[in-house]
PDB file of C-alpha atoms in Angstrom:
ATOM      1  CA  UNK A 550     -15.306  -3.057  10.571  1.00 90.00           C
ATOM      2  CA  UNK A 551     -11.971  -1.334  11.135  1.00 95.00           C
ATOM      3  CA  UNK A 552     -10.707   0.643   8.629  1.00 96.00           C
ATOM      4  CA  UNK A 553      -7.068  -0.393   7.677  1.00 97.00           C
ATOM      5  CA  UNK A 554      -4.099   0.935   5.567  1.00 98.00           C
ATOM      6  CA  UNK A 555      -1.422  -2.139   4.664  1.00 98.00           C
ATOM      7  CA  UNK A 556       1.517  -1.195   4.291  1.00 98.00           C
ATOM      8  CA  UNK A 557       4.228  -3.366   2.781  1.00 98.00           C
ATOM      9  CA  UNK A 558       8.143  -3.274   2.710  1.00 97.00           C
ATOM     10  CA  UNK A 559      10.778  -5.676   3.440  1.00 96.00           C
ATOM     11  CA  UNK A 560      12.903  -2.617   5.825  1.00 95.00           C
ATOM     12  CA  UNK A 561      11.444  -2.083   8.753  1.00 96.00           C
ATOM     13  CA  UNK A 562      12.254   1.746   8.998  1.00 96.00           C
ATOM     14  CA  UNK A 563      10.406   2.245   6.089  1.00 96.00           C
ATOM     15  CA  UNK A 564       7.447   0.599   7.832  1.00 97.00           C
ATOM     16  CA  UNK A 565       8.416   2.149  10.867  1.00 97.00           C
ATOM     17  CA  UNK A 566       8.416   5.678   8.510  1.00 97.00           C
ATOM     18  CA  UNK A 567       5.088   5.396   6.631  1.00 98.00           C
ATOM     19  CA  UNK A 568       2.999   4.549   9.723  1.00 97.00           C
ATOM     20  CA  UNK A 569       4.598   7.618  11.203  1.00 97.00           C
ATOM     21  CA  UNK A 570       3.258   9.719   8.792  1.00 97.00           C
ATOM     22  CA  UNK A 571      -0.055   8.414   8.325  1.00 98.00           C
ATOM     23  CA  UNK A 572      -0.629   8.369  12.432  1.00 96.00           C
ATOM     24  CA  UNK A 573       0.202  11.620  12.328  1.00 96.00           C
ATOM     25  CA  UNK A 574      -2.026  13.041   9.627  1.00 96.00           C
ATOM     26  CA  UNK A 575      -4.658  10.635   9.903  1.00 96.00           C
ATOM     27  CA  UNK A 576      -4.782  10.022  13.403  1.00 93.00           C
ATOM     28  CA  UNK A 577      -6.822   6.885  14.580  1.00 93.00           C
ATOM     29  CA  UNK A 578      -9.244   6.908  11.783  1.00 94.00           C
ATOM     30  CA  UNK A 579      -7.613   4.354   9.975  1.00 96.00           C
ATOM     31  CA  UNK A 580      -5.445   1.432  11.601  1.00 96.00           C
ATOM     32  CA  UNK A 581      -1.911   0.802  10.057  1.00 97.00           C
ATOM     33  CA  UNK A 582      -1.265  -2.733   9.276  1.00 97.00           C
ATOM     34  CA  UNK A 583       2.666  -3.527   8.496  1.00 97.00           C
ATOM     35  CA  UNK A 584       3.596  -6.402   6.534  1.00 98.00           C
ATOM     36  CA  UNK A 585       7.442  -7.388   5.865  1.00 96.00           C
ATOM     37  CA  UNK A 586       6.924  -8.935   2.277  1.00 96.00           C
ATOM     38  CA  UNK A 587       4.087  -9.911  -0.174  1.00 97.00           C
ATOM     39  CA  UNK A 588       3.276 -13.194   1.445  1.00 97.00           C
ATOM     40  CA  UNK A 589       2.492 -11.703   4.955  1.00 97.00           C
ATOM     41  CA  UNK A 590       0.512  -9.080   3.034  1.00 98.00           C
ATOM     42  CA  UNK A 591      -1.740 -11.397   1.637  1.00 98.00           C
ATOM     43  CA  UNK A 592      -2.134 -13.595   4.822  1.00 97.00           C
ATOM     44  CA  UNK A 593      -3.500 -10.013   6.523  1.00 97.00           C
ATOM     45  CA  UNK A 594      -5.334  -9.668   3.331  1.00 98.00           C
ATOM     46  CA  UNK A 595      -7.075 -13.079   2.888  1.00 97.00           C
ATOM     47  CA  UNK A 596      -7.822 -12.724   6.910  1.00 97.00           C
ATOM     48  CA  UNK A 597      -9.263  -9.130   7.556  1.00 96.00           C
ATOM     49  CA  UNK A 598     -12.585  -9.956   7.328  1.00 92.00           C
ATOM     50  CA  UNK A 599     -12.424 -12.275   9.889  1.00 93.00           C
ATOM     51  CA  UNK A 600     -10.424 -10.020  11.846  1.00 93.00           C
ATOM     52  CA  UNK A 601     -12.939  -7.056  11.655  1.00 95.00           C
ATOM     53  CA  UNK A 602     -10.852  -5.433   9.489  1.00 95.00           C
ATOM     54  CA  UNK A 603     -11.666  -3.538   6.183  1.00 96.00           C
ATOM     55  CA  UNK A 604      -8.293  -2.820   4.055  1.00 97.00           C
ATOM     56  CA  UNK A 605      -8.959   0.466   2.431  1.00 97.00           C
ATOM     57  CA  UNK A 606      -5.514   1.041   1.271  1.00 98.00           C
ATOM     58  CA  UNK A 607      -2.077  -1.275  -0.050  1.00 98.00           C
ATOM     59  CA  UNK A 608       0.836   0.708   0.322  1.00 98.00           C
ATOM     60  CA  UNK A 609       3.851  -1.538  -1.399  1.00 97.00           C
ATOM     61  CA  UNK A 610       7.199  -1.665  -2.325  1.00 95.00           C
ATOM     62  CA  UNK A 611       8.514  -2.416  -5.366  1.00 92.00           C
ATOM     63  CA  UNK A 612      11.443  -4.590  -5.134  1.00 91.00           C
ATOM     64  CA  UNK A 613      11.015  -7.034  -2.142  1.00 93.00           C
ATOM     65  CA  UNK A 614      12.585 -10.774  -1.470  1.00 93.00           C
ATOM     66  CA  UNK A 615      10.277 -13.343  -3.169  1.00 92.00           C
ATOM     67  CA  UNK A 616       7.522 -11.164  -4.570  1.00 93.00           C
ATOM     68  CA  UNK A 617       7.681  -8.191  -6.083  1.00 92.00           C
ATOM     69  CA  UNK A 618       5.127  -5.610  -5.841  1.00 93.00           C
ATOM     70  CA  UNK A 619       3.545  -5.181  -9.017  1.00 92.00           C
ATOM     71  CA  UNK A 620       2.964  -9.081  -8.418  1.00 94.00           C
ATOM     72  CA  UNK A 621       1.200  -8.142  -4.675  1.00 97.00           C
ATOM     73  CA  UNK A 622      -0.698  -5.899  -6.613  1.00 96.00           C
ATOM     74  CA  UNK A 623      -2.295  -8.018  -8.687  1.00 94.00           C
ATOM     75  CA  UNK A 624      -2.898 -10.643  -6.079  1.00 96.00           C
ATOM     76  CA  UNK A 625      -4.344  -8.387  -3.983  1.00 97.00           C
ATOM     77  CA  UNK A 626      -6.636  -7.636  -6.285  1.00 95.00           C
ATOM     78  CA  UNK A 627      -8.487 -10.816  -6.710  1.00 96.00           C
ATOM     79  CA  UNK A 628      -8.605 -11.097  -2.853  1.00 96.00           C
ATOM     80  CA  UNK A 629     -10.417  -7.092  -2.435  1.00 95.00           C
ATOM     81  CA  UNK A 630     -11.548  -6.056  -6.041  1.00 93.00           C
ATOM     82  CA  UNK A 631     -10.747  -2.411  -6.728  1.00 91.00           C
ATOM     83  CA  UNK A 632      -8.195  -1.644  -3.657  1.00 96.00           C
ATOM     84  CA  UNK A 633      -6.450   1.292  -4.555  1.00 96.00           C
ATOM     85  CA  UNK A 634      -2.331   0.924  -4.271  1.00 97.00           C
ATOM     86  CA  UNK A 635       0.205   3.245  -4.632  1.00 97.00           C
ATOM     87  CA  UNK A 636       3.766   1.481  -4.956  1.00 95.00           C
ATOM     88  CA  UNK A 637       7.333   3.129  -3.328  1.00 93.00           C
ATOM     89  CA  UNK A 638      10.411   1.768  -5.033  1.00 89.00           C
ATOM     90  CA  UNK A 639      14.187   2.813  -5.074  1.00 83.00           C
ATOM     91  CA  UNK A 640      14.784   0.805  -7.968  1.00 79.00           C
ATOM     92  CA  UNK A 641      12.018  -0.438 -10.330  1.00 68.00           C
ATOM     93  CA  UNK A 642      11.512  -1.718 -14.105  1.00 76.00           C
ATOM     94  CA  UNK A 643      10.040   1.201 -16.306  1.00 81.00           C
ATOM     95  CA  UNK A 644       8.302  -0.807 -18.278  1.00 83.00           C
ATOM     96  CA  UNK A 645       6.725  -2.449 -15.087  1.00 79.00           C
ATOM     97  CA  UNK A 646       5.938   0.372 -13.386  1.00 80.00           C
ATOM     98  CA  UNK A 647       3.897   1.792 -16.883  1.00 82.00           C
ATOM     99  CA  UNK A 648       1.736  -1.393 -16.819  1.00 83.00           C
ATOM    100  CA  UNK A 649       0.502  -0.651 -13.450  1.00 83.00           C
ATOM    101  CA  UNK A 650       0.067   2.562 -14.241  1.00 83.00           C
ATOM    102  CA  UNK A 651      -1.871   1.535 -17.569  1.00 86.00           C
ATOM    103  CA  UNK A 652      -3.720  -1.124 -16.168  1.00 87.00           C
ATOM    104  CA  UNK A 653      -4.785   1.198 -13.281  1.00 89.00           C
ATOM    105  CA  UNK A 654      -3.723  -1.147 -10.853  1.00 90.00           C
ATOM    106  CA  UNK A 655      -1.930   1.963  -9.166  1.00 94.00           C
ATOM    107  CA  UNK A 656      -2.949   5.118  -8.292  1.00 93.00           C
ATOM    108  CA  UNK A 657       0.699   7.116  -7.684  1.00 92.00           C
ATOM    109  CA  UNK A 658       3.951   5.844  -7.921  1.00 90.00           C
ATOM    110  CA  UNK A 659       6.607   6.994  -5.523  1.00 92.00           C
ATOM    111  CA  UNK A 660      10.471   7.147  -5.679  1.00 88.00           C
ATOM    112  CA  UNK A 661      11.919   6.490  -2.222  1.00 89.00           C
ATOM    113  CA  UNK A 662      12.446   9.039  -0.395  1.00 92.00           C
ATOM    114  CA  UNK A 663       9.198  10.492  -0.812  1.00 95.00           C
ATOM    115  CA  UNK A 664       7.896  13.631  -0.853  1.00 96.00           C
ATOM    116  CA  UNK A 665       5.749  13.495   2.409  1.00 96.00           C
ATOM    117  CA  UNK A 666       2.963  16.467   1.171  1.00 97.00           C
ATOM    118  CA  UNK A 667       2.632  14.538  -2.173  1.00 97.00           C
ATOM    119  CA  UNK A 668       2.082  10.949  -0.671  1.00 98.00           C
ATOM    120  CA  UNK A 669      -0.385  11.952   1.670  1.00 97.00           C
ATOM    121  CA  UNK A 670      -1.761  14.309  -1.249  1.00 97.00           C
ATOM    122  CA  UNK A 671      -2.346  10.837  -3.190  1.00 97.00           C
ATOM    123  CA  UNK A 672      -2.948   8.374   0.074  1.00 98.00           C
ATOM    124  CA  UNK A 673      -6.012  11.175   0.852  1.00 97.00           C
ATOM    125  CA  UNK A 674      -7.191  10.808  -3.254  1.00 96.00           C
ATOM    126  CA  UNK A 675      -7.151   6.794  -2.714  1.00 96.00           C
ATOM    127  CA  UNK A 676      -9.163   6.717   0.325  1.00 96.00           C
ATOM    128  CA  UNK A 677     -12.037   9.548  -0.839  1.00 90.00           C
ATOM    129  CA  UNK A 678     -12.858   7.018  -3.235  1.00 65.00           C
ATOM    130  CA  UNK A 679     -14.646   4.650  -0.881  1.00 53.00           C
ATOM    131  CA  UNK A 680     -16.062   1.844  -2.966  1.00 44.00           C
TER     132      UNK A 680
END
């Protein structure tokens, strides 16, 4: 199985920006998946296993066309039980952003832009904690 990080945003720079960074300081350890919105996310995520993939990591955004990401989150989450996701947003609901926090359904919460040592600080925390 190939070990995968998914990340998901509806701007392709930001894509384009996050697999950047994670090539970079993770090298090929871990592939980076790229999904433009929730529903494509969960399509990769409903198919991995099939694929010979193993998503280790859901990098979201927050505020996306159709879904939003807290949504994702939890949808995710009855498709690979315990996936550990850390959200990005420029704009987001406080009160949504402390239920995921509360609920533990996220690990680190981001503003966009991001502070590149911190986000790989947290992105390294998520995937120690192989399940």
């Amino acid at each position: 199985m190939r070990k995968v990080i998914l990340c998901v945003d509806d701007e392709a720079v930001i894509l384009l920006a996050l697999k950047f960074l994670f090539k970079g300081e993770l090298g090929n350890e871990y592939r980076i998946e790229s999904a433009y919105g929730a529903e494509e996310a969960l399509r990769i995520l409903r198919g991995a296993e099939e694929e010979g993939l193993e998503v280790r990591l859901l990098v979201t955004d927050w505020l996306m066309p159709g879904r939003k990401g807290d949504d994702l989150i939890r949808e995710a989450r009855t498709i690979v039980p315990d996936l550990p996701c850390i959200l990005i947003t420029g704009q987001a609901e406080e009160d949504v952003l402390a239920a995921l926090v509360n609920d533990k359904l996220v690990h680190a919460v981001f503003p966009k832009p991001w502070d590149e040592r911190r986000l790989m600080n947290a992105v390294r925390e998520c995937l120690d904690e192989e399940r």
